[in-house]
mmCIF file of C-alpha atoms in Angstrom:
data_model
loop_
_atom_site.group_PDB
_atom_site.id
_atom_site.type_symbol
_atom_site.label_atom_id
_atom_site.label_comp_id
_atom_site.label_asym_id
_atom_site.label_seq_id
_atom_site.Cartn_x
_atom_site.Cartn_y
_atom_site.Cartn_z
ATOM 1 C CA MET W 56 -46.419 -49.342 -40.801
ATOM 2 C CA ILE W 57 -43.728 -51.471 -39.202
ATOM 3 C CA ARG W 58 -41.196 -50.045 -41.614
ATOM 4 C CA LEU W 59 -42.308 -46.474 -40.875
ATOM 5 C CA ALA W 60 -42.080 -47.081 -37.134
ATOM 6 C CA ALA W 61 -38.535 -48.422 -37.521
ATOM 7 C CA MET W 62 -37.514 -45.348 -39.481
ATOM 8 C CA LEU W 63 -38.922 -43.059 -36.777
ATOM 9 C CA LEU W 64 -37.001 -44.961 -34.075
ATOM 10 C CA VAL W 65 -33.756 -44.540 -35.978
ATOM 11 C CA ALA W 66 -34.434 -40.805 -36.411
ATOM 12 C CA VAL W 67 -34.965 -40.405 -32.675
ATOM 13 C CA ALA W 68 -31.890 -42.494 -31.729
ATOM 14 C CA VAL W 69 -29.399 -40.707 -33.958
ATOM 15 C CA PRO W 70 -28.381 -37.301 -32.542
ATOM 16 C CA ALA W 71 -28.855 -34.359 -34.810
ATOM 17 C CA VAL W 72 -25.744 -33.047 -36.473
ATOM 18 C CA ALA W 73 -24.924 -29.618 -35.098
ATOM 19 C CA GLN W 74 -25.355 -26.853 -37.600
ATOM 20 C CA PRO W 75 -22.531 -24.326 -37.914
ATOM 21 C CA ALA W 76 -23.251 -21.250 -35.854
ATOM 22 C CA SER W 77 -23.432 -17.943 -37.592
ATOM 23 C CA GLU W 78 -20.258 -15.921 -37.119
ATOM 24 C CA SER W 79 -20.469 -13.031 -34.687
ATOM 25 C CA PRO W 80 -17.983 -10.228 -34.176
ATOM 26 C CA SER W 81 -15.179 -10.933 -31.683
ATOM 27 C CA PRO W 82 -15.847 -9.296 -28.333
ATOM 28 C CA ALA W 83 -13.966 -6.069 -27.785
ATOM 29 C CA ALA W 84 -10.866 -6.302 -25.600
ATOM 30 C CA PRO W 85 -11.740 -5.407 -22.002
ATOM 31 C CA GLN W 86 -10.837 -1.889 -20.938
ATOM 32 C CA HIS W 87 -7.996 -1.634 -18.462
ATOM 33 C CA SER W 88 -9.102 -0.595 -15.000
ATOM 34 C CA ALA W 89 -8.095 2.805 -13.666
ATOM 35 C CA LEU W 90 -5.642 1.126 -11.295
ATOM 36 C CA GLU W 91 -4.030 -0.937 -14.054
ATOM 37 C CA MET W 92 -3.627 2.219 -16.103
ATOM 38 C CA ALA W 93 -2.071 4.048 -13.142
ATOM 39 C CA LEU W 94 0.387 1.204 -12.592
ATOM 40 C CA ALA W 95 1.346 1.396 -16.259
ATOM 41 C CA ALA W 96 1.630 5.183 -16.297
ATOM 42 C CA PRO W 97 4.683 6.357 -18.278
ATOM 43 C CA THR W 98 5.426 8.883 -15.543
ATOM 44 C CA ARG W 99 6.380 6.151 -13.081
ATOM 45 C CA THR W 100 10.098 5.838 -12.373
ATOM 46 C CA PRO W 101 11.459 2.580 -13.890
ATOM 47 C CA ALA W 102 13.319 1.764 -10.676
ATOM 48 C CA ASN W 103 10.055 2.098 -8.762
ATOM 49 C CA VAL W 104 8.162 -0.087 -11.225
ATOM 50 C CA ALA W 105 10.756 -2.813 -10.673
ATOM 51 C CA ARG W 106 9.745 -2.911 -7.001
ATOM 52 C CA ASP W 107 6.093 -3.715 -7.678
ATOM 53 C CA GLU W 108 6.861 -7.399 -7.135
ATOM 54 C CA HIS W 109 7.833 -6.613 -3.533
ATOM 55 C CA ARG W 110 5.240 -3.951 -2.757
ATOM 56 C CA HIS W 111 2.122 -5.333 -4.485
ATOM 57 C CA PRO W 112 0.457 -1.954 -5.051
ATOM 58 C CA ALA W 113 -2.590 -3.260 -6.916
ATOM 59 C CA GLU W 114 -3.468 -5.796 -4.225
ATOM 60 C CA THR W 115 -2.650 -3.357 -1.414
ATOM 61 C CA LEU W 116 -4.809 -0.510 -2.703
ATOM 62 C CA ALA W 117 -7.605 -2.968 -3.491
ATOM 63 C CA PHE W 118 -7.485 -4.289 0.079
ATOM 64 C CA PHE W 119 -7.747 -0.747 1.420
ATOM 65 C CA GLY W 120 -10.664 -0.129 -0.934
ATOM 66 C CA VAL W 121 -9.231 2.989 -2.574
ATOM 67 C CA GLN W 122 -11.466 4.196 -5.431
ATOM 68 C CA PRO W 123 -10.538 6.566 -8.306
ATOM 69 C CA GLY W 124 -12.953 9.240 -7.061
ATOM 70 C CA ASP W 125 -11.766 9.208 -3.435
ATOM 71 C CA ALA W 126 -10.198 12.051 -1.507
ATOM 72 C CA VAL W 127 -6.953 10.493 -0.241
ATOM 73 C CA VAL W 128 -4.261 11.671 2.158
ATOM 74 C CA GLU W 129 -0.827 10.055 1.938
ATOM 75 C CA LEU W 130 1.230 10.501 5.100
ATOM 76 C CA TRP W 131 5.031 10.707 4.832
ATOM 77 C CA PRO W 132 5.414 9.943 1.106
ATOM 78 C CA GLY W 133 9.219 10.212 1.266
ATOM 79 C CA GLY W 134 10.406 9.743 -2.290
ATOM 80 C CA GLY W 135 6.861 9.431 -3.622
ATOM 81 C CA TRP W 136 6.813 5.753 -4.564
ATOM 82 C CA TYR W 137 3.069 5.427 -4.005
ATOM 83 C CA THR W 138 2.455 9.022 -5.048
ATOM 84 C CA GLU W 139 3.459 8.035 -8.586
ATOM 85 C CA ILE W 140 0.549 5.583 -8.612
ATOM 86 C CA LEU W 141 -2.004 7.531 -6.592
ATOM 87 C CA ALA W 142 -1.764 10.770 -8.598
ATOM 88 C CA PRO W 143 -2.942 9.306 -11.935
ATOM 89 C CA TYR W 144 -5.267 6.815 -10.248
ATOM 90 C CA LEU W 145 -7.143 9.536 -8.347
ATOM 91 C CA ALA W 146 -7.777 11.667 -11.426
ATOM 92 C CA GLY W 147 -11.459 11.792 -10.486
ATOM 93 C CA GLY W 148 -10.722 12.435 -6.813
ATOM 94 C CA SER W 149 -8.018 14.279 -4.927
ATOM 95 C CA LEU W 150 -4.677 13.613 -3.276
ATOM 96 C CA HIS W 151 -3.026 15.407 -0.382
ATOM 97 C CA VAL W 152 0.519 14.414 0.530
ATOM 98 C CA VAL W 153 1.982 15.178 3.953
ATOM 99 C CA PRO W 154 5.772 14.709 3.747
ATOM 100 C CA PRO W 155 8.168 14.876 6.689
ATOM 101 C CA ALA W 156 9.693 18.298 7.192
ATOM 102 C CA GLY W 157 13.120 19.051 5.748
ATOM 103 C CA SER W 158 14.740 17.291 2.822
ATOM 104 C CA TYR W 159 11.825 14.931 2.194
ATOM 105 C CA ASP W 160 9.441 17.873 1.930
ATOM 106 C CA GLN W 161 11.738 19.529 -0.625
ATOM 107 C CA ARG W 162 12.151 16.261 -2.493
ATOM 108 C CA ILE W 163 8.436 15.579 -2.882
ATOM 109 C CA ARG W 164 7.704 19.176 -3.879
ATOM 110 C CA ALA W 165 10.376 18.979 -6.590
ATOM 111 C CA LYS W 166 8.842 15.724 -7.826
ATOM 112 C CA LEU W 167 5.356 17.194 -7.976
ATOM 113 C CA ALA W 168 6.609 20.220 -9.892
ATOM 114 C CA GLY W 169 8.258 17.996 -12.493
ATOM 115 C CA ASP W 170 5.207 16.642 -14.321
ATOM 116 C CA SER W 171 1.643 17.727 -15.053
ATOM 117 C CA VAL W 172 0.283 14.387 -13.772
ATOM 118 C CA TYR W 173 0.840 15.845 -10.282
ATOM 119 C CA GLY W 174 -0.927 19.113 -11.091
ATOM 120 C CA LYS W 175 -3.845 18.456 -8.706
ATOM 121 C CA VAL W 176 -1.769 17.036 -5.849
ATOM 122 C CA GLN W 177 -1.713 19.276 -2.802
ATOM 123 C CA VAL W 178 1.010 19.370 -0.159
ATOM 124 C CA ALA W 179 0.240 19.824 3.523
ATOM 125 C CA THR W 180 2.813 20.302 6.266
ATOM 126 C CA PHE W 181 2.692 18.483 9.591
ATOM 127 C CA ASN W 182 4.048 20.254 12.650
ATOM 128 C CA ALA W 183 3.837 18.453 15.966
ATOM 129 C CA GLY W 184 1.124 19.920 18.127
ATOM 130 C CA GLN W 185 -0.684 21.564 15.214
ATOM 131 C CA PRO W 186 -3.250 20.274 12.730
ATOM 132 C CA THR W 187 -2.391 20.210 9.054
ATOM 133 C CA SER W 188 -4.104 22.495 6.554
ATOM 134 C CA ILE W 189 -6.354 19.583 5.500
ATOM 135 C CA ALA W 190 -9.969 20.187 6.489
ATOM 136 C CA ALA W 191 -11.468 18.003 9.185
ATOM 137 C CA ALA W 192 -13.628 15.079 7.996
ATOM 138 C CA SER W 193 -12.688 15.701 4.346
ATOM 139 C CA ALA W 194 -10.806 12.521 3.383
ATOM 140 C CA ASP W 195 -12.186 9.158 2.364
ATOM 141 C CA VAL W 196 -8.878 7.348 2.905
ATOM 142 C CA VAL W 197 -5.615 8.031 4.739
ATOM 143 C CA LEU W 198 -2.638 5.883 3.737
ATOM 144 C CA THR W 199 0.862 5.468 5.106
ATOM 145 C CA PHE W 200 3.549 3.080 3.930
ATOM 146 C CA ARG W 201 6.496 1.970 6.094
ATOM 147 C CA ASN W 202 6.518 5.050 8.330
ATOM 148 C CA VAL W 203 5.291 4.143 11.805
ATOM 149 C CA HIS W 204 8.819 3.266 12.963
ATOM 150 C CA SER W 205 9.895 6.844 12.180
ATOM 151 C CA TRP W 206 7.121 8.202 14.388
ATOM 152 C CA LEU W 207 8.378 6.161 17.361
ATOM 153 C CA ASP W 208 11.657 8.071 17.615
ATOM 154 C CA GLU W 209 12.779 8.033 21.271
ATOM 155 C CA GLU W 210 13.849 11.667 21.288
ATOM 156 C CA LYS W 211 10.737 13.067 19.604
ATOM 157 C CA PRO W 212 7.931 10.510 19.335
ATOM 158 C CA ILE W 213 5.023 11.808 17.267
ATOM 159 C CA ALA W 214 3.112 8.600 16.559
ATOM 160 C CA SER W 215 0.118 9.465 18.741
ATOM 161 C CA GLU W 216 -0.171 12.899 17.156
ATOM 162 C CA VAL W 217 0.028 11.543 13.606
ATOM 163 C CA PHE W 218 -2.668 8.939 14.235
ATOM 164 C CA ALA W 219 -4.831 11.618 15.864
ATOM 165 C CA GLU W 220 -4.404 13.841 12.805
ATOM 166 C CA ALA W 221 -5.342 10.940 10.512
ATOM 167 C CA PHE W 222 -8.502 10.493 12.562
ATOM 168 C CA ARG W 223 -9.312 14.222 12.379
ATOM 169 C CA VAL W 224 -9.084 14.525 8.587
ATOM 170 C CA LEU W 225 -11.045 11.330 7.826
ATOM 171 C CA LYS W 226 -14.756 11.360 7.203
ATOM 172 C CA PRO W 227 -16.831 9.159 9.523
ATOM 173 C CA GLY W 228 -16.639 5.695 7.988
ATOM 174 C CA GLY W 229 -13.341 6.558 6.279
ATOM 175 C CA THR W 230 -10.425 4.155 6.039
ATOM 176 C CA LEU W 231 -6.906 4.263 7.462
ATOM 177 C CA GLY W 232 -4.505 1.916 5.659
ATOM 178 C CA VAL W 233 -1.130 1.104 7.215
ATOM 179 C CA VAL W 234 1.763 -0.889 5.748
ATOM 180 C CA GLU W 235 4.746 -1.327 8.066
ATOM 181 C CA HIS W 236 7.798 -3.551 8.580
ATOM 182 C CA ARG W 237 6.636 -6.286 10.969
ATOM 183 C CA LEU W 238 8.441 -7.242 14.171
ATOM 184 C CA PRO W 239 7.435 -10.566 15.774
ATOM 185 C CA GLU W 240 5.418 -10.095 18.954
ATOM 186 C CA ASP W 241 7.903 -12.089 21.033
ATOM 187 C CA ARG W 242 10.836 -9.754 20.272
ATOM 188 C CA ASP W 243 12.090 -7.001 22.597
ATOM 189 C CA ASP W 244 9.956 -3.849 22.366
ATOM 190 C CA GLY W 245 13.119 -1.771 22.240
ATOM 191 C CA LEU W 246 13.893 -3.060 18.756
ATOM 192 C CA GLN W 247 11.019 -0.940 17.481
ATOM 193 C CA MET W 248 13.133 2.135 18.188
ATOM 194 C CA SER W 249 16.193 0.964 16.286
ATOM 195 C CA SER W 250 15.462 -1.800 13.778
ATOM 196 C CA GLY W 251 12.768 -0.225 11.607
ATOM 197 C CA TYR W 252 10.428 -3.116 12.486
ATOM 198 C CA VAL W 253 7.266 -2.546 14.540
ATOM 199 C CA LYS W 254 4.850 -4.948 16.218
ATOM 200 C CA VAL W 255 1.309 -5.278 14.934
ATOM 201 C CA SER W 256 0.112 -4.800 18.524
ATOM 202 C CA THR W 257 1.895 -1.446 18.690
ATOM 203 C CA VAL W 258 0.260 -0.154 15.511
ATOM 204 C CA ARG W 259 -3.135 -1.360 16.659
ATOM 205 C CA ARG W 260 -2.681 0.258 20.068
ATOM 206 C CA LEU W 261 -1.773 3.603 18.500
ATOM 207 C CA ALA W 262 -4.630 3.520 16.002
ATOM 208 C CA GLU W 263 -7.240 2.391 18.485
ATOM 209 C CA ALA W 264 -6.111 4.990 21.036
ATOM 210 C CA ALA W 265 -6.787 7.626 18.368
ATOM 211 C CA GLY W 266 -10.343 6.308 17.968
ATOM 212 C CA PHE W 267 -9.981 3.897 15.038
ATOM 213 C CA LYS W 268 -11.613 0.493 14.840
ATOM 214 C CA PHE W 269 -9.539 -2.388 13.469
ATOM 215 C CA VAL W 270 -11.162 -3.935 10.387
ATOM 216 C CA GLY W 271 -8.692 -6.586 9.284
ATOM 217 C CA SER W 272 -5.296 -7.469 7.889
ATOM 218 C CA SER W 273 -3.839 -8.881 4.694
ATOM 219 C CA GLU W 274 -0.734 -10.968 4.112
ATOM 220 C CA VAL W 275 -0.218 -9.540 0.636
ATOM 221 C CA ASN W 276 3.020 -7.837 1.753
ATOM 222 C CA SER W 277 4.374 -10.661 3.884
ATOM 223 C CA ASN W 278 7.813 -12.149 3.270
ATOM 224 C CA PRO W 279 8.519 -15.367 5.221
ATOM 225 C CA LYS W 280 12.186 -15.241 4.161
ATOM 226 C CA ASP W 281 12.761 -12.155 6.303
ATOM 227 C CA SER W 282 14.133 -13.169 9.728
ATOM 228 C CA LYS W 283 13.999 -9.549 11.042
ATOM 229 C CA ASP W 284 17.339 -9.893 12.847
ATOM 230 C CA HIS W 285 19.717 -8.191 10.432
ATOM 231 C CA PRO W 286 22.800 -6.236 11.552
ATOM 232 C CA GLU W 287 21.491 -2.921 10.237
ATOM 233 C CA GLY W 288 17.837 -3.617 10.855
ATOM 234 C CA VAL W 289 15.394 -3.365 7.985
ATOM 235 C CA TRP W 290 17.861 -1.183 6.096
ATOM 236 C CA THR W 291 20.084 -4.236 5.612
ATOM 237 C CA LEU W 292 17.590 -5.452 3.012
ATOM 238 C CA PRO W 293 16.719 -4.005 -0.395
ATOM 239 C CA PRO W 294 16.262 -1.333 -1.489
ATOM 240 C CA VAL W 295 18.720 0.298 0.941
ATOM 241 C CA LEU W 296 21.277 -2.541 1.316
ATOM 242 C CA ARG W 297 23.180 -0.584 3.943
ATOM 243 C CA LEU W 298 25.998 -3.165 4.125
ATOM 244 C CA GLY W 299 26.909 -2.454 0.517
ATOM 245 C CA ASP W 300 28.566 -5.435 -1.146
ATOM 246 C CA LYS W 301 28.885 -7.417 2.079
ATOM 247 C CA ASP W 302 26.546 -10.426 1.822
ATOM 248 C CA ARG W 303 24.717 -8.531 -0.892
ATOM 249 C CA GLU W 304 23.494 -11.630 -2.741
ATOM 250 C CA LYS W 305 22.129 -13.047 0.497
ATOM 251 C CA TYR W 306 20.037 -9.967 1.239
ATOM 252 C CA VAL W 307 18.910 -9.479 -2.345
ATOM 253 C CA ALA W 308 17.700 -13.097 -2.282
ATOM 254 C CA ILE W 309 15.629 -12.345 0.833
ATOM 255 C CA GLY W 310 14.044 -9.361 -0.869
ATOM 256 C CA GLU W 311 12.257 -6.490 0.814
ATOM 257 C CA SER W 312 11.022 -6.754 4.381
ATOM 258 C CA ASP W 313 8.149 -8.724 5.812
ATOM 259 C CA ARG W 314 5.287 -6.250 6.242
ATOM 260 C CA MET W 315 1.963 -5.987 7.978
ATOM 261 C CA THR W 316 -0.956 -4.552 6.003
ATOM 262 C CA LEU W 317 -3.631 -3.293 8.366
ATOM 263 C CA LYS W 318 -6.990 -1.670 7.690
ATOM 264 C CA PHE W 319 -8.800 0.549 10.197
ATOM 265 C CA VAL W 320 -11.994 2.585 9.993
ATOM 266 C CA LYS W 321 -13.137 5.789 11.666
ATOM 267 C CA PRO W 322 -16.470 4.883 13.256
ATOM 268 C CA ALA W 323 -19.476 6.482 11.618
ATOM 269 C CA ASN W 324 -20.795 7.678 14.957
#
């Protein structure tokens, strides 16, 4: 009995040797998200793809909460940098672009006509004092990237009208996302008319005057290396590099501008 008890104690004290687990199939590779696929779209211009490191499109659109099935309005697309991403991403939704009149309007229309990925994209024209052709309360999201400074033009300021139009086309509860070159609050207000940089307080004032409620901000597009005091304003920096070869390495090392990323909402009632 003593011997049997000793054997039982040894059996309890010694841990069992793990048995080899039966092999199971390797899990399938995760599917790329719609946004990742849009960022990798072959229709994107290589020069634009190279700027992702400065513009952080995935993080920016995620912060604004843009979903693949949303109805989105992009204000002042210019050359269509974000349009290249939004068009394939919103395959289950819709995209309206509202370019500035003149050469930019012609440029974006030519771009849209150049590839079937833009087949569903619609173009609306903005004329000061008149609403666009976009139906009221039809959009889930309105986006604009680095454009507010252009709307502050001293000779023909249209900022208030553009923000009012954004409010009109958004559904109640819809989102307005703004990315803009950021001017420190302690700088002269007049620099907003000439430098390309705008104060956060100015953007908030314009949006809130139009009826929007401020939701929050992100530092995803910040650049602490940007001193915002360049001889040719924001256009001194990449991608414009208005000074040409003069101090080019210095400005390339700074990178693109420091930017605010602000999210507003149209109140539900």
